[in-house]
């Protein structure tokens, strides 16, 4: 099932994509205006989200049908998951990720960090990747090696299709990270519930990270994008994707084929999920988690240009619907340092 959240006449709408059409769930049940609302209703009825929505979709052909291309062209499609304070004012959305999961990513990170290696021929990045190769796929019932984990932000940094990805005034550059991310909601009993997969651009700052690998954490504190669709029945096995960067309608970067999914990773999906949700604070009932699973290729090590205002990054993966496209926006502000005032 391919689920989207969009606006129509200024109102939030939940829809399901079927071919070139969007069937409005909200037209059949006005209380279901978001994925979160549908999840809560599904749990109350004792059903999984997809099963719950399938029953409504069977009636949606009778009305509330819209053209998907029109919604995309008009900029009406939003990120496919969002906080819902009207339903649960205590719910929070956490954005995080796991790095060094793909062979390509460790090779590029290793190149960044070679200058940190003196007597030891292996960088920390290489050693972390090898820990995943050795113990990232544990048998059922056992805990494997912990992957790299990073904090990205909260709901305020999450963008949908067509929304700008920012380069702060203090940042030397931005950097695309085409990935697949998982969306999870914690139920009333504190159990993490997988909702689906989304295309994503885990926008970061590789120039800052390249200064010193200990700058990885602040380099991740940037906006990011997911969507347009949330897919609930995709096998995360071996997925092909592509990333392109456009400048004034000309392609200035083309990744070529990207590969992700468990066949192309050193950690199993179950191991990544285990190490994310083992922390009690990540199992607060009602919370939403968007977790990035890593990328296999970046443009950073191969380009001689920097991102400009108005560039557009396009990310696409097979089985995940329409491409995710986001313009780049350079923010301008004073270079004066921040001053903390007395409260």
XYZ file of C-alpha atoms in Angstrom:
343
model
C 0.000 0.000 0.000
C 1.258 3.474 -0.964
C 0.038 6.093 1.498
C 0.367 9.868 1.219
C -0.582 12.895 3.281
C -1.631 15.969 1.332
C -3.664 19.144 1.502
C -6.785 19.938 -0.462
C -8.638 23.223 -0.074
C -6.429 23.937 2.927
C -7.434 20.770 4.771
C -5.191 17.791 5.664
C -6.124 14.645 3.757
C -4.995 11.028 3.984
C -4.848 9.179 0.689
C -3.811 5.892 -0.908
C -2.094 5.882 -4.312
C -3.453 3.433 -6.863
C -1.799 3.797 -10.243
C -2.138 7.426 -11.323
C -4.974 8.141 -8.916
C -5.246 8.936 -5.235
C -8.160 7.543 -3.265
C -9.140 9.813 -0.405
C -9.415 7.977 2.928
C -10.567 11.204 4.568
C -13.531 11.451 2.185
C -14.799 8.138 3.580
C -13.911 8.870 7.195
C -13.308 12.593 7.981
C -11.548 11.750 11.254
C -8.744 9.984 9.378
C -6.655 12.903 8.124
C -3.183 11.476 8.807
C -1.200 8.270 9.080
C -1.023 8.761 12.840
C -4.808 9.072 13.149
C -5.285 5.945 11.041
C -2.740 4.016 13.134
C -4.531 4.922 16.380
C -7.902 3.915 14.903
C -6.447 0.651 13.546
C -4.982 -0.323 16.919
C -8.289 0.376 18.642
C -10.005 -1.956 16.187
C -7.360 -4.645 16.730
C -6.032 -4.454 13.163
C -2.806 -3.574 11.396
C -2.747 -0.254 9.591
C -2.743 -1.768 6.098
C -5.607 -4.140 6.884
C -7.595 -1.294 8.428
C -7.109 0.989 5.420
C -7.837 -1.736 2.841
C -11.395 -1.969 4.111
C -11.850 1.772 3.604
C -10.129 1.799 0.204
C -12.654 -0.709 -1.111
C -15.300 2.002 -0.718
C -13.117 4.947 -1.752
C -13.658 4.272 -5.467
C -17.147 5.619 -4.969
C -15.842 9.153 -4.413
C -12.880 11.269 -3.441
C -10.610 10.292 -6.374
C -7.861 12.744 -7.335
C -5.048 12.814 -9.902
C -1.725 12.057 -8.222
C 0.364 14.032 -10.742
C -1.785 17.098 -10.133
C -1.240 16.935 -6.367
C 2.524 16.638 -6.886
C 2.695 19.422 -9.470
C 0.644 21.752 -7.267
C 2.904 21.128 -4.254
C 0.082 19.734 -2.152
C 1.786 16.517 -1.025
C 3.348 16.678 2.441
C 5.734 14.418 4.345
C 3.974 11.048 4.810
C 4.225 11.135 8.626
C 3.765 13.987 11.084
C 3.055 14.757 14.713
C -0.608 14.971 15.673
C -0.958 17.082 18.850
C -4.735 17.121 18.351
C -4.802 13.350 18.851
C -1.915 12.969 21.277
C -0.397 16.200 22.661
C 2.388 14.205 24.359
C 3.534 12.471 21.192
C 6.907 13.487 19.770
C 8.676 12.688 16.516
C 12.359 11.684 16.644
C 14.585 11.625 13.560
C 17.714 9.464 13.823
C 19.868 7.186 11.736
C 22.403 4.415 11.402
C 25.584 4.950 9.415
C 28.383 2.773 8.036
C 25.907 0.121 6.949
C 26.927 -0.082 3.268
C 30.264 -0.908 1.663
C 30.224 2.318 -0.342
C 29.623 4.456 2.718
C 32.545 3.040 4.666
C 34.894 3.506 1.715
C 33.999 7.183 1.440
C 34.047 7.763 5.200
C 37.360 5.900 5.414
C 38.796 8.275 2.815
C 37.611 11.255 4.887
C 39.209 9.926 8.039
C 42.514 8.565 6.749
C 44.263 11.684 8.015
C 43.182 10.692 11.539
C 45.061 7.396 11.243
C 48.679 7.566 12.337
C 50.088 4.307 13.682
C 46.889 2.334 13.165
C 46.270 1.555 9.476
C 42.496 1.242 10.036
C 40.270 4.233 10.715
C 37.527 4.104 13.334
C 35.030 4.039 10.469
C 36.630 0.931 8.979
C 36.724 -0.818 12.347
C 33.075 0.044 13.014
C 32.077 -1.370 9.626
C 33.994 -4.571 10.291
C 32.178 -4.967 13.619
C 28.998 -4.998 11.568
C 30.366 -7.581 9.156
C 31.338 -9.829 12.054
C 28.297 -9.427 14.287
C 25.622 -7.353 12.557
C 23.451 -10.333 11.578
C 22.833 -12.271 14.800
C 20.620 -15.372 14.880
C 17.057 -14.912 16.195
C 16.933 -14.327 19.929
C 20.464 -12.959 20.208
C 21.726 -9.368 20.212
C 24.300 -8.496 17.577
C 26.992 -5.853 17.279
C 25.758 -2.291 17.771
C 25.837 -0.123 14.633
C 26.792 3.534 14.511
C 23.836 5.647 15.662
C 23.212 9.371 15.344
C 20.594 11.912 16.347
C 19.185 14.030 13.537
C 16.449 16.149 15.096
C 12.717 16.313 15.733
C 9.605 17.101 13.688
C 10.796 20.656 13.045
C 13.579 19.505 10.705
C 11.497 17.039 8.682
C 10.532 18.148 5.161
C 8.233 16.709 2.541
C 8.465 16.718 -1.266
C 9.088 20.139 -2.780
C 10.064 21.731 0.521
C 13.544 23.298 0.788
C 16.540 21.673 2.416
C 18.554 24.356 4.176
C 22.245 25.178 4.275
C 22.694 27.296 7.430
C 24.734 30.473 7.138
C 27.462 28.978 9.353
C 27.770 25.798 7.231
C 30.378 25.564 4.438
C 28.186 23.309 2.274
C 25.434 20.713 2.220
C 25.460 17.106 1.135
C 22.831 14.729 -0.213
C 22.394 11.287 1.341
C 19.925 9.201 -0.681
C 18.534 6.528 1.610
C 15.552 4.454 2.613
C 14.159 5.198 6.071
C 11.788 3.315 8.334
C 8.770 4.861 10.036
C 7.660 3.523 13.428
C 5.002 4.426 15.992
C 5.115 3.267 19.617
C 1.783 1.766 20.706
C 0.054 2.227 24.064
C 1.951 -0.740 25.541
C 5.336 0.693 24.542
C 5.876 -1.711 21.636
C 7.565 -0.303 18.499
C 5.306 -0.815 15.473
C 6.789 -0.731 11.981
C 4.545 1.368 9.723
C 6.437 1.373 6.444
C 9.411 2.548 4.374
C 10.001 5.932 2.743
C 12.461 7.391 0.268
C 14.620 9.955 1.993
C 17.394 12.502 1.705
C 19.330 12.556 4.977
C 20.803 15.975 4.154
C 24.090 16.558 6.016
C 27.306 18.604 5.918
C 30.240 16.479 4.773
C 32.659 19.416 4.630
C 32.257 19.937 8.379
C 32.530 16.197 9.024
C 35.690 16.057 6.930
C 37.447 18.525 9.247
C 37.427 15.920 11.998
C 35.283 12.810 12.333
C 34.250 13.948 15.820
C 32.269 16.653 14.025
C 29.936 13.956 12.672
C 27.295 14.747 15.313
C 26.901 18.474 14.486
C 27.172 17.777 10.757
C 23.920 15.811 11.050
C 21.912 18.658 12.622
C 20.288 19.730 9.375
C 16.893 19.537 7.722
C 16.053 16.306 5.888
C 13.295 15.082 3.597
C 11.129 11.991 3.202
C 8.358 10.932 0.844
C 6.268 11.428 -1.062
C 4.885 7.979 -0.186
C 4.866 5.659 2.805
C 4.973 2.076 1.506
C 3.684 -0.638 3.815
C 4.401 -3.853 1.896
C 7.925 -3.508 0.505
C 10.543 -6.216 1.025
C 13.694 -4.480 2.283
C 15.967 -6.925 0.521
C 17.721 -5.579 -2.571
C 16.549 -2.176 -3.771
C 17.927 -0.125 -6.652
C 17.889 3.650 -6.572
C 19.343 6.790 -8.070
C 20.158 10.337 -7.034
C 20.470 13.345 -9.325
C 21.218 17.007 -8.688
C 19.788 19.640 -11.036
C 21.005 23.210 -11.524
C 18.773 25.322 -13.737
C 17.320 22.136 -15.265
C 20.772 20.713 -16.073
C 21.995 17.537 -14.353
C 25.256 18.327 -12.532
C 25.443 15.049 -10.611
C 24.145 11.570 -11.312
C 24.918 8.841 -8.792
C 24.266 6.019 -11.201
C 22.735 2.906 -9.693
C 22.495 2.845 -5.902
C 21.909 -0.365 -3.971
C 20.361 -0.700 -0.545
C 18.419 -3.299 1.384
C 19.683 -6.058 3.656
C 21.646 -7.865 0.921
C 23.797 -4.772 0.553
C 24.283 -4.008 4.242
C 26.473 -5.347 7.024
C 23.645 -5.170 9.581
C 20.272 -6.871 9.409
C 17.194 -4.682 9.712
C 16.221 -6.519 12.911
C 19.618 -5.736 14.457
C 19.349 -2.034 13.588
C 15.850 -1.902 15.049
C 16.917 -3.746 18.194
C 19.738 -1.339 18.952
C 17.536 1.693 18.338
C 14.584 0.568 20.426
C 16.549 -1.065 23.265
C 16.657 2.365 24.933
C 13.571 2.949 27.121
C 13.290 6.594 26.014
C 12.784 5.338 22.454
C 9.706 3.369 23.504
C 7.509 6.138 24.913
C 3.872 5.372 23.958
C 2.614 7.542 21.139
C 6.008 8.651 19.868
C 6.952 8.519 16.182
C 10.380 7.507 14.884
C 11.864 8.161 11.459
C 15.132 6.205 11.203
C 17.556 6.371 8.279
C 19.312 3.131 7.269
C 22.359 4.560 5.499
C 23.520 5.181 1.955
C 25.935 3.527 -0.457
C 27.229 6.618 -2.271
C 27.735 10.362 -1.816
C 28.779 13.022 -4.295
C 31.115 14.719 -1.810
C 34.345 12.898 -2.631
C 33.876 13.248 -6.396
C 32.659 16.795 -7.012
C 34.435 20.121 -7.429
C 31.332 22.247 -6.856
C 29.261 23.334 -3.876
C 25.512 23.440 -3.569
C 23.878 26.675 -4.655
C 20.571 28.241 -3.786
C 17.912 26.751 -6.060
C 19.657 23.451 -6.855
C 17.245 20.512 -6.773
C 18.067 17.057 -5.393
C 16.051 14.095 -6.664
C 16.050 10.723 -4.890
C 14.258 7.653 -6.222
C 14.169 3.990 -5.211
C 12.271 1.220 -6.942
C 9.045 0.245 -5.249
C 8.793 3.467 -3.259
C 6.744 5.533 -5.658
C 7.231 8.957 -7.191
C 10.693 10.554 -6.841
C 11.475 12.783 -3.873
C 12.538 16.229 -5.120
C 13.697 19.082 -2.903
C 15.194 22.495 -3.708
C 18.240 23.724 -1.795
C 18.057 26.974 0.142
C 21.104 28.818 1.474
C 20.206 30.782 4.579
C 21.766 34.184 5.105
C 22.203 35.790 8.503
C 24.716 37.709 10.554
C 28.059 36.014 11.210
C 28.045 37.324 14.758
C 28.167 34.607 17.424
C 25.071 33.762 19.412
C 24.733 35.555 22.733
C 22.933 33.972 25.650
C 20.934 36.405 27.792
C 19.923 36.102 31.408
C 16.528 34.521 32.015
